[in-house]
Tab-separated table of C-alpha atoms in Angstrom:
chain	number	residue	atom	x	y	z
A	1	MET	CA	190.558	91.669	86.843
A	2	SER	CA	189.202	92.444	90.285
A	3	ASP	CA	190.978	94.508	92.893
A	4	ASN	CA	190.921	91.450	95.151
A	5	LEU	CA	192.539	89.305	92.496
A	6	ASP	CA	195.291	91.886	91.940
A	7	ARG	CA	195.992	91.967	95.651
A	8	ILE	CA	195.968	88.173	95.985
A	9	LEU	CA	198.388	87.710	93.098
A	10	ALA	CA	200.696	90.451	94.383
A	11	ALA	CA	200.714	88.903	97.868
A	12	ASN	CA	201.317	85.474	96.353
A	13	ALA	CA	204.270	86.787	94.343
A	14	ASP	CA	205.810	88.152	97.549
A	15	TYR	CA	205.171	84.923	99.459
A	16	SER	CA	206.623	82.650	96.773
A	17	ALA	CA	209.637	84.905	96.202
A	18	ASP	CA	210.829	84.068	99.713
A	19	PHE	CA	209.654	80.454	99.921
A	20	GLY	CA	212.892	79.068	101.379
A	21	ASP	CA	212.883	75.467	102.582
A	22	LYS	CA	209.095	75.245	102.539
A	23	SER	CA	209.543	73.560	99.147
A	24	GLU	CA	210.924	70.554	101.054
A	25	LEU	CA	207.929	70.039	103.368
A	26	ALA	CA	206.461	66.525	103.411
A	27	MET	CA	202.787	65.775	102.836
A	28	PRO	CA	202.028	64.280	106.309
A	29	PRO	CA	201.546	66.951	108.995
A	30	ALA	CA	204.769	67.219	111.029
A	31	ARG	CA	202.974	67.759	114.367
A	32	LYS	CA	200.353	65.074	113.582
A	33	LEU	CA	197.560	67.553	114.356
A	34	ALA	CA	194.209	68.242	112.740
A	35	ILE	CA	192.047	71.243	113.627
A	36	LEU	CA	188.386	71.594	112.657
A	37	THR	CA	187.174	75.175	112.880
A	38	CYS	CA	184.835	77.762	111.365
A	39	MET	CA	185.342	79.554	108.033
A	40	ASP	CA	184.811	82.873	109.890
A	41	ALA	CA	187.057	85.603	108.482
A	42	ARG	CA	188.215	86.725	111.935
A	43	LEU	CA	189.824	83.357	112.680
A	44	ASP	CA	193.367	82.592	111.563
A	45	PRO	CA	194.090	79.127	112.980
A	46	ALA	CA	197.780	79.282	112.067
A	47	LYS	CA	198.091	82.459	114.114
A	48	PHE	CA	195.776	81.681	117.040
A	49	ALA	CA	197.245	78.187	117.526
A	50	GLY	CA	200.841	78.845	116.444
A	51	LEU	CA	201.034	76.610	113.381
A	52	GLU	CA	203.733	76.790	110.731
A	53	GLU	CA	203.344	75.498	107.192
A	54	GLY	CA	203.616	71.707	107.322
A	55	ASP	CA	202.419	71.323	110.925
A	56	ALA	CA	198.707	70.499	110.863
A	57	HIS	CA	195.669	69.742	108.778
A	58	VAL	CA	193.138	72.560	108.978
A	59	ILE	CA	189.515	71.783	108.113
A	60	ARG	CA	187.061	74.686	107.985
A	61	ASN	CA	183.378	75.061	107.195
A	62	ALA	CA	180.441	77.218	108.272
A	63	GLY	CA	180.396	76.755	112.056
A	64	GLY	CA	183.369	74.391	112.288
A	65	ARG	CA	180.781	71.611	112.445
A	66	ALA	CA	181.469	67.872	112.406
A	67	SER	CA	179.595	67.475	109.126
A	68	ASP	CA	179.869	64.290	107.077
A	69	ASP	CA	182.449	66.103	104.944
A	70	ALA	CA	184.508	67.127	107.973
A	71	ILE	CA	184.452	63.473	109.105
A	72	ARG	CA	185.572	62.430	105.588
A	73	SER	CA	188.499	64.828	105.900
A	74	LEU	CA	189.408	63.742	109.449
A	75	VAL	CA	189.344	60.043	108.529
A	76	ILE	CA	191.678	60.698	105.574
A	77	SER	CA	193.841	62.806	107.906
A	78	HIS	CA	194.419	59.919	110.334
A	79	LYS	CA	194.176	56.886	108.084
A	80	LEU	CA	196.439	58.086	105.283
A	81	LEU	CA	198.426	60.975	106.749
A	82	GLY	CA	198.940	59.973	110.360
A	83	THR	CA	197.382	62.754	112.451
A	84	ASN	CA	196.586	61.450	115.922
A	85	GLU	CA	195.349	64.475	117.865
A	86	TRP	CA	192.299	66.475	116.846
A	87	TYR	CA	190.814	69.807	117.968
A	88	VAL	CA	187.315	71.205	117.364
A	89	VAL	CA	187.210	75.011	117.655
A	90	HIS	CA	183.963	76.991	117.473
A	91	HIS	CA	183.893	80.716	118.285
A	92	THR	CA	181.921	83.517	119.905
A	93	ASP	CA	179.672	85.734	117.739
A	94	CYS	CA	179.294	82.978	115.134
A	95	GLY	CA	177.015	83.647	112.173
A	96	MET	CA	175.562	80.165	112.642
A	97	GLU	CA	173.872	81.430	115.837
A	98	THR	CA	171.884	84.067	113.917
A	99	PHE	CA	169.493	81.834	111.986
A	100	THR	CA	167.654	78.530	111.833
A	101	ASP	CA	166.923	76.096	109.006
A	102	PRO	CA	163.407	77.536	108.418
A	103	ILE	CA	164.785	81.092	108.261
A	104	MET	CA	167.472	80.110	105.732
A	105	ARG	CA	164.991	78.153	103.633
A	106	ASP	CA	162.570	81.095	103.536
A	107	LEU	CA	165.322	83.555	102.634
A	108	LEU	CA	166.679	81.397	99.806
A	109	ALA	CA	163.212	80.593	98.486
A	110	GLY	CA	162.696	84.351	98.056
A	111	SER	CA	166.061	85.351	96.563
A	112	LEU	CA	169.666	84.198	96.142
A	113	GLU	CA	170.929	87.761	96.747
A	114	THR	CA	172.598	88.683	100.048
A	115	ALA	CA	170.110	89.326	102.885
A	116	THR	CA	170.438	91.848	105.707
A	117	ILE	CA	169.963	91.513	109.465
A	118	ASP	CA	168.721	94.008	112.034
A	119	GLU	CA	166.932	93.870	115.388
A	120	ASN	CA	163.942	92.291	113.642
A	121	GLY	CA	166.042	89.491	112.176
A	122	TRP	CA	167.013	88.519	108.645
A	123	ARG	CA	165.272	90.105	105.656
A	124	ASN	CA	165.675	89.757	101.906
A	125	GLU	CA	166.668	92.947	100.099
A	126	GLY	CA	167.298	91.592	96.640
A	127	SER	CA	164.562	90.231	94.444
A	128	GLY	CA	164.368	86.745	92.916
A	129	PRO	CA	165.049	84.286	91.630
A	130	GLY	CA	165.113	82.102	94.708
A	131	SER	CA	165.310	78.333	95.070
A	132	LYS	CA	163.568	75.661	97.103
A	133	GLU	CA	166.733	73.503	97.005
A	134	ALA	CA	167.569	74.898	100.431
A	135	ASP	CA	164.794	72.738	101.893
A	136	GLN	CA	166.952	69.669	101.248
A	137	ILE	CA	169.925	70.959	103.241
A	138	ALA	CA	170.669	70.737	106.968
A	139	TRP	CA	172.376	74.069	107.577
A	140	LEU	CA	174.023	72.951	110.866
A	141	THR	CA	173.072	76.096	112.751
A	142	ILE	CA	174.145	76.637	116.368
A	143	ALA	CA	171.718	77.290	119.222
A	144	ASP	CA	174.162	76.852	122.136
A	145	LEU	CA	177.857	77.351	121.471
A	146	ALA	CA	179.343	75.112	124.186
A	147	GLN	CA	176.801	72.422	123.382
A	148	SER	CA	177.623	72.537	119.676
A	149	VAL	CA	181.284	71.906	120.548
A	150	ARG	CA	180.337	68.982	122.809
A	151	ASP	CA	177.983	67.564	120.169
A	152	ASP	CA	180.649	67.737	117.476
A	153	VAL	CA	183.389	66.230	119.670
A	154	ASP	CA	180.980	63.433	120.577
A	155	ARG	CA	179.959	62.855	116.955
A	156	ILE	CA	183.582	62.542	115.891
A	157	LYS	CA	184.571	60.276	118.784
A	158	SER	CA	181.634	57.946	118.232
A	159	HIS	CA	181.915	57.727	114.439
A	160	PRO	CA	182.503	54.138	113.283
A	161	LEU	CA	185.429	55.170	111.019
A	162	VAL	CA	187.299	57.061	113.747
A	163	ASN	CA	190.100	55.266	115.582
A	164	LYS	CA	189.157	55.381	119.272
A	165	SER	CA	192.752	56.121	120.305
A	166	ILE	CA	192.595	59.689	118.901
A	167	PRO	CA	192.047	62.390	121.540
A	168	VAL	CA	189.480	64.984	120.374
A	169	ARG	CA	189.418	68.214	122.376
A	170	GLY	CA	186.861	71.016	122.133
A	171	TYR	CA	187.502	74.753	122.390
A	172	ILE	CA	185.739	78.075	121.916
A	173	TYR	CA	187.756	80.903	120.357
A	174	ASP	CA	186.788	84.321	121.743
A	175	CYS	CA	186.651	86.835	118.884
A	176	LYS	CA	186.968	89.708	121.364
A	177	SER	CA	190.161	88.500	123.015
A	178	GLY	CA	191.719	85.945	120.653
A	179	ARG	CA	191.774	83.419	123.490
A	180	LEU	CA	190.940	79.717	123.300
A	181	GLU	CA	188.788	78.381	126.144
A	182	GLU	CA	188.367	74.649	126.633
A	183	VAL	CA	184.862	73.158	126.595
A	184	ASN	CA	184.315	70.206	128.925
B	1	MET	CA	198.534	67.226	128.603
B	2	SER	CA	200.123	66.710	125.207
B	3	ASP	CA	203.187	68.537	123.976
B	4	ASN	CA	201.056	69.836	121.096
B	5	LEU	CA	198.443	71.181	123.483
B	6	ASP	CA	201.094	72.949	125.565
B	7	ARG	CA	202.487	74.567	122.439
B	8	ILE	CA	199.050	75.575	121.129
B	9	LEU	CA	198.077	77.185	124.417
B	10	ALA	CA	201.414	78.992	124.710
B	11	ALA	CA	201.110	80.312	121.138
B	12	ASN	CA	197.514	81.336	121.819
B	13	ALA	CA	198.547	83.230	124.968
B	14	ASP	CA	201.114	85.161	122.913
B	15	TYR	CA	198.620	85.881	120.117
B	16	SER	CA	195.861	87.092	122.423
B	17	ALA	CA	198.260	89.192	124.524
B	18	ASP	CA	198.818	91.433	121.509
B	19	PHE	CA	195.324	91.282	119.985
B	20	GLY	CA	195.033	95.010	119.319
B	21	ASP	CA	192.053	96.230	117.329
B	22	LYS	CA	191.225	92.758	116.048
B	23	SER	CA	188.629	92.703	118.833
B	24	GLU	CA	186.656	95.241	116.768
B	25	LEU	CA	186.443	93.176	113.571
B	26	ALA	CA	182.952	92.707	112.137
B	27	MET	CA	181.472	89.314	111.266
B	28	PRO	CA	181.090	89.889	107.475
B	29	PRO	CA	184.384	89.480	105.564
B	30	ALA	CA	185.808	92.947	104.833
B	31	ARG	CA	187.089	92.018	101.372
B	32	LYS	CA	183.927	90.017	100.519
B	33	LEU	CA	186.053	87.011	99.548
B	34	ALA	CA	185.639	83.298	100.121
B	35	ILE	CA	188.381	80.766	99.398
B	36	LEU	CA	187.817	77.009	99.192
B	37	THR	CA	191.030	75.040	99.523
B	38	CYS	CA	192.579	71.822	100.814
B	39	MET	CA	193.246	70.965	104.464
B	40	ASP	CA	196.867	70.134	103.485
B	41	ALA	CA	199.307	71.173	106.210
B	42	ARG	CA	201.670	72.880	103.741
B	43	LEU	CA	199.000	75.404	102.717
B	44	ASP	CA	198.502	78.612	104.673
B	45	PRO	CA	195.847	80.537	102.702
B	46	ALA	CA	196.279	83.688	104.783
B	47	LYS	CA	199.959	83.721	103.856
B	48	PHE	CA	199.803	82.529	100.242
B	49	ALA	CA	196.947	84.899	99.362
B	50	GLY	CA	197.785	87.800	101.693
B	51	LEU	CA	194.724	87.728	103.948
B	52	GLU	CA	194.458	89.510	107.269
B	53	GLU	CA	192.046	88.541	110.023
B	54	GLY	CA	188.598	89.786	108.998
B	55	ASP	CA	189.233	89.704	105.240
B	56	ALA	CA	187.849	86.438	103.870
B	57	HIS	CA	185.971	83.238	104.591
B	58	VAL	CA	188.271	80.223	104.317
B	59	ILE	CA	186.693	76.822	103.722
B	60	ARG	CA	188.961	73.775	103.805
B	61	ASN	CA	188.483	70.028	103.414
B	62	ALA	CA	190.374	67.054	102.054
B	63	GLY	CA	191.184	68.122	98.488
B	64	GLY	CA	189.503	71.532	98.607
B	65	ARG	CA	186.557	69.845	96.904
B	66	ALA	CA	183.163	71.416	96.177
B	67	SER	CA	181.432	68.908	98.445
B	68	ASP	CA	177.852	69.431	99.572
B	69	ASP	CA	179.252	70.827	102.822
B	70	ALA	CA	181.520	73.276	100.999
B	71	ILE	CA	178.476	74.432	99.012
B	72	ARG	CA	176.533	74.825	102.291
B	73	SER	CA	179.335	77.041	103.583
B	74	LEU	CA	179.609	79.079	100.369
B	75	VAL	CA	175.867	79.700	100.212
B	76	ILE	CA	175.879	80.934	103.833
B	77	SER	CA	178.939	83.040	102.979
B	78	HIS	CA	177.129	84.933	100.191
B	79	LYS	CA	173.534	84.872	101.354
B	80	LEU	CA	174.101	85.953	104.965
B	81	LEU	CA	177.585	87.460	105.032
B	82	GLY	CA	177.908	89.145	101.649
B	83	THR	CA	180.931	87.539	99.969
B	84	ASN	CA	180.697	88.021	96.217
B	85	GLU	CA	183.961	86.629	94.835
B	86	TRP	CA	185.026	83.017	95.298
B	87	TYR	CA	188.255	81.103	94.680
B	88	VAL	CA	188.814	77.335	94.455
B	89	VAL	CA	192.435	76.364	95.147
B	90	HIS	CA	193.699	72.787	94.787
B	91	HIS	CA	197.436	72.006	94.990
B	92	THR	CA	200.260	69.884	93.614
B	93	ASP	CA	201.282	66.670	95.419
B	94	CYS	CA	197.802	66.347	96.957
B	95	GLY	CA	197.089	63.271	99.086
B	96	MET	CA	193.772	62.908	97.256
B	97	GLU	CA	195.723	61.852	94.140
B	98	THR	CA	197.250	58.827	95.940
B	99	PHE	CA	194.152	56.657	96.347
B	100	THR	CA	190.739	55.721	95.004
B	101	ASP	CA	187.442	54.892	96.693
B	102	PRO	CA	188.040	51.103	96.458
B	103	ILE	CA	191.517	51.463	97.993
B	104	MET	CA	190.190	53.558	100.897
B	105	ARG	CA	187.302	51.173	101.479
B	106	ASP	CA	189.621	48.151	101.562
B	107	LEU	CA	192.063	49.881	103.908
B	108	LEU	CA	189.353	50.945	106.357
B	109	ALA	CA	187.620	47.569	106.207
B	110	GLY	CA	190.902	46.060	107.422
B	111	SER	CA	191.887	48.532	110.136
B	112	LEU	CA	191.247	52.065	111.397
B	113	GLU	CA	194.960	52.533	112.187
B	114	THR	CA	197.166	54.721	109.967
B	115	ALA	CA	198.286	52.984	106.759
B	116	THR	CA	201.624	53.384	104.957
B	117	ILE	CA	202.447	54.007	101.315
B	118	ASP	CA	205.416	52.909	99.206
B	119	GLU	CA	206.070	52.141	95.535
B	120	ASN	CA	203.568	49.285	95.734
B	121	GLY	CA	200.799	51.573	97.016
B	122	TRP	CA	198.917	51.805	100.309
B	123	ARG	CA	199.157	49.009	102.859
B	124	ASN	CA	197.668	48.481	106.305
B	125	GLU	CA	200.210	48.120	109.101
B	126	GLY	CA	197.916	48.141	112.114
B	127	SER	CA	195.528	45.343	112.867
B	128	GLY	CA	191.756	45.632	113.267
B	129	PRO	CA	189.129	46.561	114.022
B	130	GLY	CA	188.107	47.979	110.676
B	131	SER	CA	184.737	49.205	109.431
B	132	LYS	CA	182.614	48.753	106.319
B	133	GLU	CA	181.089	52.221	106.873
B	134	ALA	CA	183.640	53.557	104.376
B	135	ASP	CA	181.667	51.882	101.587
B	136	GLN	CA	178.941	54.511	102.071
B	137	ILE	CA	181.241	57.469	101.561
B	138	ALA	CA	182.360	59.205	98.361
B	139	TRP	CA	185.946	60.130	99.251
B	140	LEU	CA	186.222	62.787	96.490
B	141	THR	CA	189.626	61.630	95.287
B	142	ILE	CA	191.473	63.436	92.493
B	143	ALA	CA	192.635	61.747	89.272
B	144	ASP	CA	193.553	64.922	87.321
B	145	LEU	CA	194.384	68.057	89.237
B	146	ALA	CA	193.406	70.705	86.680
B	147	GLN	CA	190.233	68.786	85.863
B	148	SER	CA	189.269	68.574	89.543
B	149	VAL	CA	189.545	72.373	89.773
B	150	ARG	CA	187.396	72.795	86.648
B	151	ASP	CA	184.852	70.276	87.916
B	152	ASP	CA	184.563	72.023	91.268
B	153	VAL	CA	184.307	75.511	89.773
B	154	ASP	CA	181.597	74.199	87.437
B	155	ARG	CA	179.735	72.440	90.239
B	156	ILE	CA	179.683	75.621	92.310
B	157	LYS	CA	178.655	77.867	89.405
B	158	SER	CA	175.834	75.569	88.355
B	159	HIS	CA	174.444	74.881	91.819
B	160	PRO	CA	170.833	76.040	92.125
B	161	LEU	CA	171.508	77.912	95.390
B	162	VAL	CA	174.443	79.893	94.025
B	163	ASN	CA	173.819	83.434	92.802
B	164	LYS	CA	174.967	83.487	89.170
B	165	SER	CA	176.561	86.923	89.602
B	166	ILE	CA	179.405	85.529	91.753
B	167	PRO	CA	182.700	85.023	89.885
B	168	VAL	CA	184.331	81.693	90.780
B	169	ARG	CA	187.986	81.342	89.810
B	170	GLY	CA	190.103	78.199	89.930
B	171	TYR	CA	193.779	77.934	90.875
B	172	ILE	CA	196.452	75.337	91.602
B	173	TYR	CA	198.900	76.088	94.410
B	174	ASP	CA	202.386	74.706	93.728
B	175	CYS	CA	203.770	73.207	96.951
B	176	LYS	CA	207.310	73.428	95.557
B	177	SER	CA	207.231	77.146	94.774
B	178	GLY	CA	204.335	78.629	96.746
B	179	ARG	CA	202.893	80.037	93.523
B	180	LEU	CA	199.249	80.148	92.452
B	181	GLU	CA	198.588	79.215	88.818
B	182	GLU	CA	195.197	79.872	87.265
B	183	VAL	CA	193.230	76.979	85.776
B	184	ASN	CA	191.169	77.795	82.724
């Protein structure tokens, strides 16, 4: 059993021991919100946006991008569970700004082990095996942070399965300050 | 300005006013963890698993499924940011258990407005327009909760871009108790 697993199970025991009326929460989000944001470890959407359990759908992936899978989740969120206000939140110092599709494909072709980055860029440390499967994947990297927010808001708003009445707002979360700044 | 937006910005002002040394957190997750779970509003992974800002990547979508996009995120998480222990967490009373691809396609073909569910199943309330685009999408619904966890753990472990040294554990979160139960 890993140290992480021990800690997770101990924390979960504490959390569930004082679960209170959270057992009565309904499936549809009470505040009818959905937030799409990055998987980045520094971001806690419940904390930075003030969400309690039961309030909002939270969708997260590498970059907080409006991928096909994020759109799948958002459409389910509105169509079946009634959210009607959506937020896209990218953030400063995002890992998705540090590479490009060709860089990722080269790295993964060489090795599946974790790579390292320095002033010369990404470099494989581990040895093989690698895989060319990465060539088939769009990694959804970010070249310009504000533009990536605008692109994703636009992609969501213009998707044929998205109800046009849903407001979709874009924000950048600043990892240095914890503040949300709107992107227009 | 929506009531939700007012509340989000007020909560964010409070959070960032007392940001402390979180401004110094590094990009790679300190505990080298990644958790894939559902977007469900009742789930707060930071709370149910005891995660602080900076500890772990959190990937969320409808169902917590090992979609192509979740795999994209997990591969970035290990290859570039060094996580080496992954958890898949589905949950009881999941919305993904309430429908099938044909149901979702019929509903969306009829209307993009939110549908309702009762003992007779899902039903459109709103009128059109709808869209046939839903026919192109695998909605990743869940017929058997424990099996969906096993399937997703297996899909991740057997993916050609996933380093075979990474342990991937599967859990079900009980929305009535807050407890995590392992799936074997």
